[in-house]
Amino acid sequence: GQNIDQPTEMTATEGAIVQINCTYQTSGFNGLFWYQQHAGEAPTFLSYNVLDGLEEKGRFSSFLSRSKGYSYLLLKELQMKDSASYLCVHMDSNYQLIWGAGTKLIIKP
Amino acid sequence: GAVVSQHPSRVICKSGTSVKIECRSLDFQATTMFWYRQFPKQSLMLMATSNEGSKATYEQGVEKDKFLINHASLTLSTLTVTSAHPEDSSFYICSARAGQGMETQYFGPGTRLLVL
């Protein structure tokens, strides 16, 4: 997606921790979101950051640095069901959503 | 959370025919609904924003005469792909916003369209 940069694919082991990074252009900002999308399904909302820092929600945490145009999604205690694409979404100054192409996360036993 | 449904979930049609996809918010009223298209291994692309009782706002490059959107009620928006061609084959996803926050935007399960 335009202006969003995240890795295409990552592999991790069940039970481990993985961090998915995302960078975006900092021209205007109204929020940074992470969505999970399983193959053939619609995205589901995971997290929303508008202020700098770490937001923790169960096994998933999301971090934001507005000055750096950087965010990451941290997944702990990985489970096989976490195998999915993770989409980084930036809301710009016009409240338009800019979707990343997603990071395909492969979990191995 | 709130539920958004789409119908049909999957459709195969011949080139030149029109296909209608329905998006319903089942337990909330949605003044705004969004239509997205997603090609394999690509990000979601917003096609249009649909507001109840008014004309849809289309994104640049999306033909409004080809992708007809009707948001006739607070719980129903329809997308009609007119004279579909193989290049229109894609995954079409709608979402509905229940409030002001992003976390109140709920996605439908998507409709996979295959045009032969």
Short mmCIF file of C-alpha atoms in Angstrom, two decimals:
data_model
loop_
_atom_site.label_atom_id
_atom_site.label_comp_id
_atom_site.label_asym_id
_atom_site.label_seq_id
_atom_site.Cartn_x
_atom_site.Cartn_y
_atom_site.Cartn_z
CA GLY A 1 0.00 0.00 0.00
CA GLN A 2 1.04 3.54 -0.64
CA ASN A 3 3.30 5.05 2.04
CA ILE A 4 3.22 1.98 4.27
CA ASP A 5 6.22 -0.32 4.55
CA GLN A 6 6.06 -3.66 6.32
CA PRO A 7 7.79 -6.98 5.66
CA THR A 8 6.10 -9.28 3.19
CA GLU A 9 6.52 -12.46 5.18
CA MET A 10 7.84 -13.65 8.52
CA THR A 11 8.24 -17.08 10.09
CA ALA A 12 8.17 -17.86 13.79
CA THR A 13 7.89 -20.85 16.07
CA GLU A 14 4.89 -21.81 18.17
CA GLY A 15 5.26 -20.44 21.68
CA ALA A 16 7.78 -17.81 20.67
CA ILE A 17 7.54 -14.03 20.30
CA VAL A 18 7.48 -12.13 17.02
CA GLN A 19 7.61 -8.41 16.23
CA ILE A 20 6.17 -7.07 13.00
CA ASN A 21 7.44 -3.61 12.09
CA CYS A 22 5.70 -0.94 10.10
CA THR A 23 6.86 2.45 8.89
CA TYR A 24 4.72 5.14 7.34
CA GLN A 25 5.16 8.62 5.97
CA THR A 26 4.59 11.14 8.71
CA SER A 27 2.74 13.75 6.66
CA GLY A 28 -0.38 13.98 8.77
CA PHE A 29 -1.45 11.52 11.40
CA ASN A 30 -4.70 10.54 13.05
CA GLY A 31 -3.98 7.03 14.20
CA LEU A 32 -2.20 3.78 13.45
CA PHE A 33 -4.12 0.51 13.38
CA TRP A 34 -3.29 -3.14 13.15
CA TYR A 35 -5.63 -5.70 11.64
CA GLN A 36 -5.42 -9.47 11.39
CA GLN A 37 -6.61 -11.16 8.24
CA HIS A 38 -6.83 -14.89 7.78
CA ALA A 39 -6.70 -16.19 4.23
CA GLY A 40 -9.98 -15.68 2.42
CA GLU A 41 -11.52 -13.72 5.27
CA ALA A 42 -12.12 -10.06 6.04
CA PRO A 43 -9.77 -8.18 8.40
CA THR A 44 -10.46 -8.06 12.12
CA PHE A 45 -9.43 -5.15 14.31
CA LEU A 46 -6.50 -5.73 16.66
CA SER A 47 -5.26 -2.41 17.97
CA TYR A 48 -5.28 1.35 17.66
CA ASN A 49 -2.49 3.76 18.66
CA VAL A 50 -2.73 7.52 18.53
CA LEU A 51 -0.22 8.44 21.23
CA ASP A 52 3.39 7.34 21.53
CA GLY A 53 4.06 4.25 23.55
CA LEU A 54 3.00 0.69 24.03
CA GLU A 55 -0.57 -0.54 24.14
CA GLU A 56 -0.95 -4.01 25.57
CA LYS A 57 -3.94 -6.22 24.94
CA GLY A 58 -3.47 -9.79 26.04
CA ARG A 59 -0.90 -11.61 23.93
CA PHE A 60 -0.80 -8.73 21.45
CA SER A 61 0.86 -5.38 22.00
CA SER A 62 1.30 -2.44 19.65
CA PHE A 63 3.87 0.32 19.83
CA LEU A 64 3.93 3.73 18.19
CA SER A 65 6.53 6.43 17.66
CA ARG A 66 4.95 9.31 15.81
CA SER A 67 8.20 11.25 15.36
CA LYS A 68 9.77 8.26 13.63
CA GLY A 69 6.69 7.20 11.70
CA TYR A 70 7.14 3.75 13.18
CA SER A 71 4.97 1.13 14.76
CA TYR A 72 5.27 -2.51 15.62
CA LEU A 73 2.92 -5.30 16.56
CA LEU A 74 4.27 -7.72 19.14
CA LEU A 75 2.76 -11.18 19.40
CA LYS A 76 3.65 -13.33 22.41
CA GLU A 77 3.14 -17.02 23.13
CA LEU A 78 2.46 -17.67 19.48
CA GLN A 79 -0.23 -20.16 18.61
CA MET A 80 -0.82 -21.92 15.32
CA LYS A 81 -4.05 -19.95 14.87
CA ASP A 82 -1.97 -16.76 14.75
CA SER A 83 -0.87 -17.72 11.26
CA ALA A 84 -2.38 -14.89 9.22
CA SER A 85 -1.57 -11.64 7.51
CA TYR A 86 -1.14 -8.60 9.72
CA LEU A 87 -2.09 -5.30 8.17
CA CYS A 88 -0.67 -1.97 9.26
CA VAL A 89 -3.09 0.89 8.58
CA HIS A 90 -2.32 4.60 8.83
CA MET A 91 -5.02 7.24 9.10
CA ASP A 92 -3.74 10.46 7.59
CA SER A 93 -4.60 14.06 8.29
CA ASN A 94 -7.69 13.79 6.07
CA TYR A 95 -8.89 10.76 8.02
CA GLN A 96 -8.21 8.58 5.01
CA LEU A 97 -7.01 5.06 5.68
CA ILE A 98 -3.80 3.95 4.03
CA TRP A 99 -3.53 0.18 4.11
CA GLY A 100 -0.25 -1.70 4.06
CA ALA A 101 0.02 -4.82 1.92
CA GLY A 102 0.29 -6.92 5.04
CA THR A 103 2.85 -9.22 6.60
CA LYS A 104 2.15 -12.90 6.18
CA LEU A 105 3.08 -14.61 9.42
CA ILE A 106 3.83 -18.32 9.25
CA ILE A 107 3.89 -20.22 12.54
CA LYS A 108 5.79 -23.47 12.66
CA PRO A 109 5.36 -26.12 15.36
CA GLY B 1 -18.99 -7.08 18.66
CA ALA B 2 -21.35 -5.90 15.98
CA VAL B 3 -22.02 -8.11 12.96
CA VAL B 4 -21.85 -7.22 9.31
CA SER B 5 -23.02 -9.71 6.75
CA GLN B 6 -22.42 -9.94 3.04
CA HIS B 7 -24.31 -11.86 0.41
CA PRO B 8 -23.35 -13.76 -1.58
CA SER B 9 -20.10 -15.05 -0.14
CA ARG B 10 -18.98 -16.36 -3.48
CA VAL B 11 -20.21 -15.76 -7.02
CA ILE B 12 -19.14 -16.94 -10.44
CA CYS B 13 -20.56 -15.17 -13.45
CA LYS B 14 -20.05 -14.84 -17.15
CA SER B 15 -18.33 -11.84 -18.64
CA GLY B 16 -20.77 -9.06 -19.45
CA THR B 17 -23.26 -9.84 -16.72
CA SER B 18 -23.97 -7.71 -13.65
CA VAL B 19 -23.50 -8.85 -10.09
CA LYS B 20 -25.07 -7.36 -6.97
CA ILE B 21 -23.43 -7.71 -3.58
CA GLU B 22 -25.33 -6.85 -0.41
CA CYS B 23 -23.82 -5.59 2.81
CA ARG B 24 -25.94 -5.51 5.97
CA SER B 25 -25.29 -4.33 9.49
CA LEU B 26 -27.26 -6.82 11.53
CA ASP B 27 -27.50 -5.27 14.98
CA PHE B 28 -26.60 -1.64 14.56
CA GLN B 29 -27.33 1.27 12.30
CA ALA B 30 -24.54 2.38 10.03
CA THR B 31 -24.70 5.82 8.52
CA THR B 32 -21.47 5.12 6.68
CA MET B 33 -20.41 1.97 4.89
CA PHE B 34 -17.22 1.35 2.96
CA TRP B 35 -16.53 -0.87 -0.01
CA TYR B 36 -13.07 -2.33 -0.48
CA ARG B 37 -11.48 -4.54 -3.10
CA GLN B 38 -8.53 -6.79 -2.47
CA PHE B 39 -6.53 -8.57 -5.15
CA PRO B 40 -4.42 -11.58 -4.13
CA LYS B 41 -1.44 -10.69 -1.94
CA GLN B 42 -2.28 -7.00 -2.08
CA SER B 43 -3.63 -4.54 0.43
CA LEU B 44 -7.24 -3.55 0.70
CA MET B 45 -8.10 -0.72 -1.64
CA LEU B 46 -10.96 1.55 -0.73
CA MET B 47 -13.36 1.84 -3.65
CA ALA B 48 -16.02 4.10 -2.24
CA THR B 49 -17.64 5.49 0.86
CA SER B 50 -21.37 5.05 1.04
CA ASN B 51 -23.54 7.38 3.10
CA GLU B 52 -27.15 6.59 3.79
CA GLY B 53 -29.49 8.68 1.71
CA SER B 54 -26.83 10.35 -0.40
CA LYS B 55 -24.54 9.56 -3.30
CA ALA B 56 -21.45 7.50 -2.68
CA THR B 57 -18.01 9.07 -2.76
CA TYR B 58 -15.72 7.17 -5.09
CA GLU B 59 -11.96 6.96 -4.83
CA GLN B 60 -9.83 8.11 -7.71
CA GLY B 61 -9.70 5.58 -10.49
CA VAL B 62 -12.90 3.80 -9.53
CA GLU B 63 -15.59 4.06 -12.20
CA LYS B 64 -18.85 5.06 -10.55
CA ASP B 65 -20.89 3.93 -13.56
CA LYS B 66 -19.37 0.48 -13.38
CA PHE B 67 -19.55 0.03 -9.61
CA LEU B 68 -22.99 1.22 -8.59
CA ILE B 69 -23.51 1.77 -4.90
CA ASN B 70 -26.87 2.19 -3.22
CA HIS B 71 -27.17 2.88 0.51
CA ALA B 72 -30.94 2.92 0.81
CA SER B 73 -31.23 2.32 4.53
CA LEU B 74 -29.16 2.50 7.70
CA THR B 75 -28.55 -1.25 7.58
CA LEU B 76 -28.11 -2.01 3.89
CA SER B 77 -25.69 -0.99 1.18
CA THR B 78 -25.40 -2.70 -2.18
CA LEU B 79 -22.58 -2.78 -4.70
CA THR B 80 -23.45 -3.71 -8.27
CA VAL B 81 -20.63 -4.60 -10.62
CA THR B 82 -22.10 -3.84 -14.03
CA SER B 83 -20.94 -5.63 -17.16
CA ALA B 84 -18.34 -7.56 -15.22
CA HIS B 85 -15.13 -8.61 -16.90
CA PRO B 86 -12.43 -11.08 -15.81
CA GLU B 87 -10.27 -8.26 -14.48
CA ASP B 88 -13.05 -7.47 -11.99
CA SER B 89 -12.47 -10.82 -10.34
CA SER B 90 -11.48 -9.98 -6.80
CA PHE B 91 -12.39 -10.15 -3.14
CA TYR B 92 -14.93 -7.44 -2.30
CA ILE B 93 -15.25 -6.48 1.35
CA CYS B 94 -17.66 -4.05 2.94
CA SER B 95 -17.39 -2.45 6.32
CA ALA B 96 -19.79 -0.44 8.42
CA ARG B 97 -19.00 2.17 11.02
CA ALA B 98 -21.14 2.13 14.13
CA GLY B 99 -19.68 5.24 15.73
CA GLN B 100 -16.88 7.71 15.44
CA GLY B 101 -13.92 5.59 16.42
CA MET B 102 -11.98 3.32 14.10
CA GLU B 103 -12.54 0.42 16.44
CA THR B 104 -16.23 0.72 15.68
CA GLN B 105 -15.67 -0.17 12.03
CA TYR B 106 -16.76 -3.73 11.44
CA PHE B 107 -15.97 -5.74 8.35
CA GLY B 108 -18.19 -8.12 6.48
CA PRO B 109 -16.87 -11.58 5.60
CA GLY B 110 -16.23 -10.59 1.99
CA THR B 111 -17.52 -11.73 -1.39
CA ARG B 112 -15.26 -13.53 -3.77
CA LEU B 113 -16.16 -12.72 -7.37
CA LEU B 114 -14.91 -14.77 -10.29
CA VAL B 115 -15.77 -13.54 -13.77
CA LEU B 116 -15.26 -16.09 -16.51
#
